[in-house]
Coordinates of C-alpha atoms in Angstrom, one line a residue:
Chain L
Q718 CA 11.1 -6.2 15.7
V719 CA 8.3 -4.3 14.1
Q720 CA 5.4 -6.2 13.5
L721 CA 1.6 -5.7 12.7
V722 CA -0.5 -8.3 13.5
E723 CA -4.3 -8.5 12.3
S724 CA -7.2 -10.7 13.3
G725 CA -11.2 -10.9 13.3
G726 CA -11.8 -11.7 9.5
G727 CA -14.5 -14.1 8.8
V728 CA -17.3 -15.1 6.9
V729 CA -20.5 -12.9 6.7
Q730 CA -23.5 -12.3 5.0
P731 CA -24.2 -9.1 2.9
G732 CA -25.8 -6.6 5.0
G733 CA -23.6 -7.9 8.0
S734 CA -20.7 -6.4 10.0
L735 CA -17.3 -7.2 11.2
R736 CA -14.6 -5.5 12.9
L737 CA -10.8 -6.1 12.4
S738 CA -8.2 -5.4 14.8
C739 CA -4.7 -4.9 14.1
V740 CA -1.8 -5.5 17.3
A741 CA 1.2 -3.4 16.5
S742 CA 4.4 -3.9 18.5
G743 CA 8.3 -3.0 18.2
F744 CA 7.6 1.0 17.4
T745 CA 5.8 3.8 19.1
F746 CA 2.7 3.1 17.7
S747 CA 1.6 6.7 18.9
N748 CA 3.9 8.6 17.2
Y749 CA 2.5 7.1 13.5
A750 CA -0.2 7.4 11.3
M751 CA -1.9 3.7 9.9
H752 CA -3.6 2.5 7.0
W753 CA -5.8 -0.2 5.9
V754 CA -5.2 -1.9 2.7
R755 CA -7.1 -4.3 1.1
Q756 CA -6.8 -7.0 -1.6
A757 CA -9.5 -9.0 -3.5
P758 CA -8.8 -12.2 -4.6
G759 CA -6.3 -12.3 -7.5
K760 CA -6.7 -8.4 -7.7
G761 CA -4.5 -5.4 -7.0
L762 CA -3.9 -3.4 -3.8
E763 CA -7.0 -0.8 -2.9
W764 CA -6.1 1.8 0.1
V765 CA -9.6 1.9 2.3
A766 CA -8.8 4.0 5.5
F767 CA -6.0 6.4 7.1
I768 CA -5.9 7.8 10.7
R769 CA -3.6 10.3 11.6
Y770 CA -1.3 9.8 14.8
D771 CA -2.9 11.7 17.0
G772 CA -6.5 10.2 15.9
S773 CA -7.4 13.9 14.6
N774 CA -7.8 13.0 11.0
K775 CA -9.5 10.0 9.1
Y776 CA -9.7 9.6 5.3
Y777 CA -11.8 7.0 3.3
P778 CA -12.3 6.4 -0.4
D779 CA -15.5 7.0 -1.5
S780 CA -16.1 3.1 -1.9
V781 CA -16.1 2.4 1.6
K782 CA -17.1 5.8 2.9
G783 CA -20.0 5.9 5.2
R784 CA -19.8 1.9 5.6
F785 CA -16.1 1.5 7.4
T786 CA -15.0 3.4 10.1
I787 CA -11.1 3.4 11.3
S788 CA -9.9 3.9 14.9
R789 CA -7.5 3.6 17.2
D790 CA -6.5 2.7 21.1
D791 CA -2.7 3.8 21.6
S792 CA -3.3 2.3 24.9
K793 CA -3.4 -0.8 23.5
N794 CA -1.3 -0.3 20.5
T795 CA -4.4 -1.7 18.6
L796 CA -5.9 -0.2 15.1
D797 CA -9.3 -1.5 14.1
L798 CA -11.7 -1.1 11.0
Q799 CA -15.3 -1.6 11.7
L800 CA -16.8 -2.7 8.5
N801 CA -20.7 -2.4 8.2
S802 CA -23.2 -3.0 5.5
L803 CA -20.8 -5.1 3.6
R804 CA -21.1 -6.1 0.2
P805 CA -19.8 -9.3 -2.0
E806 CA -17.1 -6.4 -3.6
D807 CA -15.4 -6.2 0.1
T808 CA -14.4 -9.5 -0.2
A809 CA -10.8 -9.3 0.1
V810 CA -7.6 -10.0 2.8
Y811 CA -7.2 -6.4 4.6
Y812 CA -3.9 -5.3 5.6
C813 CA -3.0 -3.1 8.2
A814 CA 0.1 -1.0 7.5
K815 CA 2.2 1.6 9.2
D816 CA 2.8 5.2 7.6
R817 CA 6.4 6.4 7.7
V818 CA 6.0 10.0 6.5
R819 CA 2.8 11.4 4.4
G820 CA 1.3 8.5 2.9
Y821 CA 3.6 5.8 2.2
M822 CA 3.7 2.5 4.1
D823 CA 6.8 0.9 5.3
V824 CA 5.7 -2.2 7.4
W825 CA 2.7 -4.2 6.8
G826 CA 1.0 -7.2 8.8
K827 CA 0.1 -10.4 7.0
G828 CA -3.5 -10.0 6.5
T829 CA -6.7 -11.3 7.6
T830 CA -9.5 -12.2 5.5
V831 CA -12.7 -11.0 4.9
T832 CA -15.6 -12.9 2.5
V833 CA -18.9 -11.8 2.2
S834 CA -21.0 -14.2 0.8
S835 CA -24.6 -15.7 1.5
Chain U
D397 CA -9.1 11.1 -7.8
I398 CA -5.4 10.5 -9.1
V399 CA -5.4 7.6 -11.6
M400 CA -2.2 5.5 -11.4
T401 CA -1.7 3.6 -14.4
Q402 CA 1.3 1.2 -15.1
S403 CA 2.6 -0.4 -18.1
P404 CA 3.1 -3.1 -18.8
D405 CA 0.4 -5.3 -17.2
S406 CA 2.9 -8.5 -17.3
L407 CA 6.4 -8.7 -18.0
A408 CA 8.9 -11.6 -19.2
V409 CA 12.8 -11.0 -18.7
S410 CA 15.7 -13.6 -18.9
L411 CA 18.0 -14.0 -15.7
G412 CA 20.3 -11.5 -15.7
E413 CA 18.6 -9.0 -18.4
R414 CA 16.9 -5.5 -17.2
A415 CA 13.5 -5.2 -16.5
T416 CA 12.0 -1.5 -16.5
I417 CA 8.4 -1.0 -15.2
N418 CA 6.6 2.0 -15.5
C419 CA 4.0 4.2 -13.7
K420 CA 1.8 7.2 -15.2
S421 CA 0.0 9.4 -12.6
S422 CA -3.2 11.3 -14.1
Q423 CA -2.0 14.6 -12.6
T424 CA 1.5 15.6 -11.4
I425 CA 2.5 14.3 -7.8
L426 CA 5.6 16.8 -7.8
H427 CA 5.2 19.1 -5.1
T428 CA 7.2 22.4 -6.4
S429 CA 7.7 23.4 -2.5
N430 CA 10.1 20.8 -1.5
S431 CA 10.8 19.4 -4.9
K432 CA 9.7 15.9 -4.1
N433 CA 7.4 13.4 -5.7
Y434 CA 5.0 11.6 -3.8
L435 CA 5.3 8.5 -5.3
A436 CA 6.1 4.8 -3.6
W437 CA 7.0 1.1 -5.2
Y438 CA 6.3 -1.8 -3.6
Q439 CA 7.0 -5.8 -4.3
Q440 CA 4.7 -8.1 -3.5
K441 CA 5.7 -12.1 -3.5
P442 CA 2.9 -14.7 -4.0
G443 CA 1.5 -15.3 -0.5
Q444 CA 2.8 -12.4 1.3
P445 CA 2.2 -9.0 2.1
P446 CA 3.4 -5.8 0.1
R447 CA 7.3 -4.7 1.1
L448 CA 7.7 -1.2 0.3
L449 CA 11.0 -0.5 -2.1
F450 CA 11.3 3.2 -2.7
Y451 CA 9.6 6.4 -1.7
W452 CA 9.8 9.8 -2.8
A453 CA 10.1 7.9 -6.2
S454 CA 13.9 7.1 -5.8
T455 CA 14.9 7.0 -2.2
R456 CA 15.6 3.3 -1.7
E457 CA 14.1 1.6 1.3
S458 CA 16.6 0.0 3.7
G459 CA 17.9 -3.6 2.9
V460 CA 16.7 -3.5 -1.1
P461 CA 19.3 -4.3 -3.1
D462 CA 20.8 -1.8 -5.5
R463 CA 20.3 -3.5 -8.4
F464 CA 16.4 -1.7 -8.1
S465 CA 16.3 2.0 -9.1
G466 CA 13.1 4.0 -9.1
S467 CA 13.4 7.2 -11.1
G468 CA 10.9 9.7 -12.9
S469 CA 9.1 13.1 -12.1
G470 CA 6.1 15.0 -12.2
T471 CA 3.7 12.3 -14.1
D472 CA 6.2 9.4 -15.6
F473 CA 8.2 6.8 -13.1
S474 CA 10.0 3.9 -13.9
L475 CA 11.0 1.0 -12.0
T476 CA 14.4 -0.8 -13.2
I477 CA 15.8 -4.0 -12.6
S478 CA 19.3 -3.9 -13.6
S479 CA 19.8 -7.4 -13.4
L480 CA 16.9 -9.7 -13.0
Q481 CA 17.3 -12.1 -10.0
A482 CA 14.9 -15.2 -9.5
E483 CA 14.1 -13.8 -6.2
D484 CA 12.7 -10.8 -8.1
V485 CA 9.6 -12.6 -9.5
A486 CA 6.7 -10.9 -7.9
V487 CA 3.7 -8.1 -8.6
Y488 CA 4.8 -4.4 -8.3
Y489 CA 3.0 -1.8 -7.9
C490 CA 3.4 2.3 -7.5
Q491 CA 1.2 4.4 -5.3
Q492 CA 0.9 8.0 -5.4
Y493 CA 0.6 9.7 -1.6
E494 CA 0.3 13.3 -2.9
S495 CA -3.5 13.2 -2.1
T496 CA -6.1 11.2 -0.9
P497 CA -8.0 8.6 -1.8
Y498 CA -4.1 7.5 -2.0
T499 CA -4.0 5.2 -4.9
F500 CA -2.2 2.5 -6.5
G501 CA -1.3 1.3 -10.1
Q502 CA -2.9 -1.4 -11.2
G503 CA 0.1 -3.8 -10.9
T504 CA 2.8 -5.2 -13.3
R505 CA 3.5 -9.2 -13.2
L506 CA 7.3 -9.9 -13.6
E507 CA 8.3 -13.2 -14.6
I508 CA 11.4 -15.1 -15.9
K509 CA 11.7 -15.7 -19.8

């Protein structure tokens, strides 16, 4: 079945870095755009990154632009998110999500937790 | 950026009764070129990731019970549950995908009265 499994979360100090990964299965990964969405503890959903199916375009909100980088490796069915210059407000569950068409998300992983704290 | 505002923030409805959640965008998310509203609805139960319920504002995702309906156009949208069931307790989010940054509403918590 269609599945997304995130990994790489953990506890990191402010200013530190972390790399999240998402392994996809059950669908032709290279045909689909992908997203990262995060959810701070007890808060709502915040979109943080998008990459087109061919990797040609990447988009970010201002809150993470210049600090986060999304990438994909279609040979490994893997989506990554490099998180640099982390801040306490980046603490959240990070979800990987598949884009069906044009920006809505039809499959979600269970998430990986990032905690930024000294 | 397009701001999505949901109302109410929380809602308590009796089992079997109707529940309606509203979502308003700060600018139109209707594309006149294809007459599509670039709006999705998601359901999130405690400890679970979000689940897609509707896209294009009113197209129900496969497997979503037909007691759920999505409506609206332009800037004003609604999610309605015609007869609330216990398993519908969740937080519901709207999301616009008309333009980046993609943005979500703040969420509406639905509970049983």
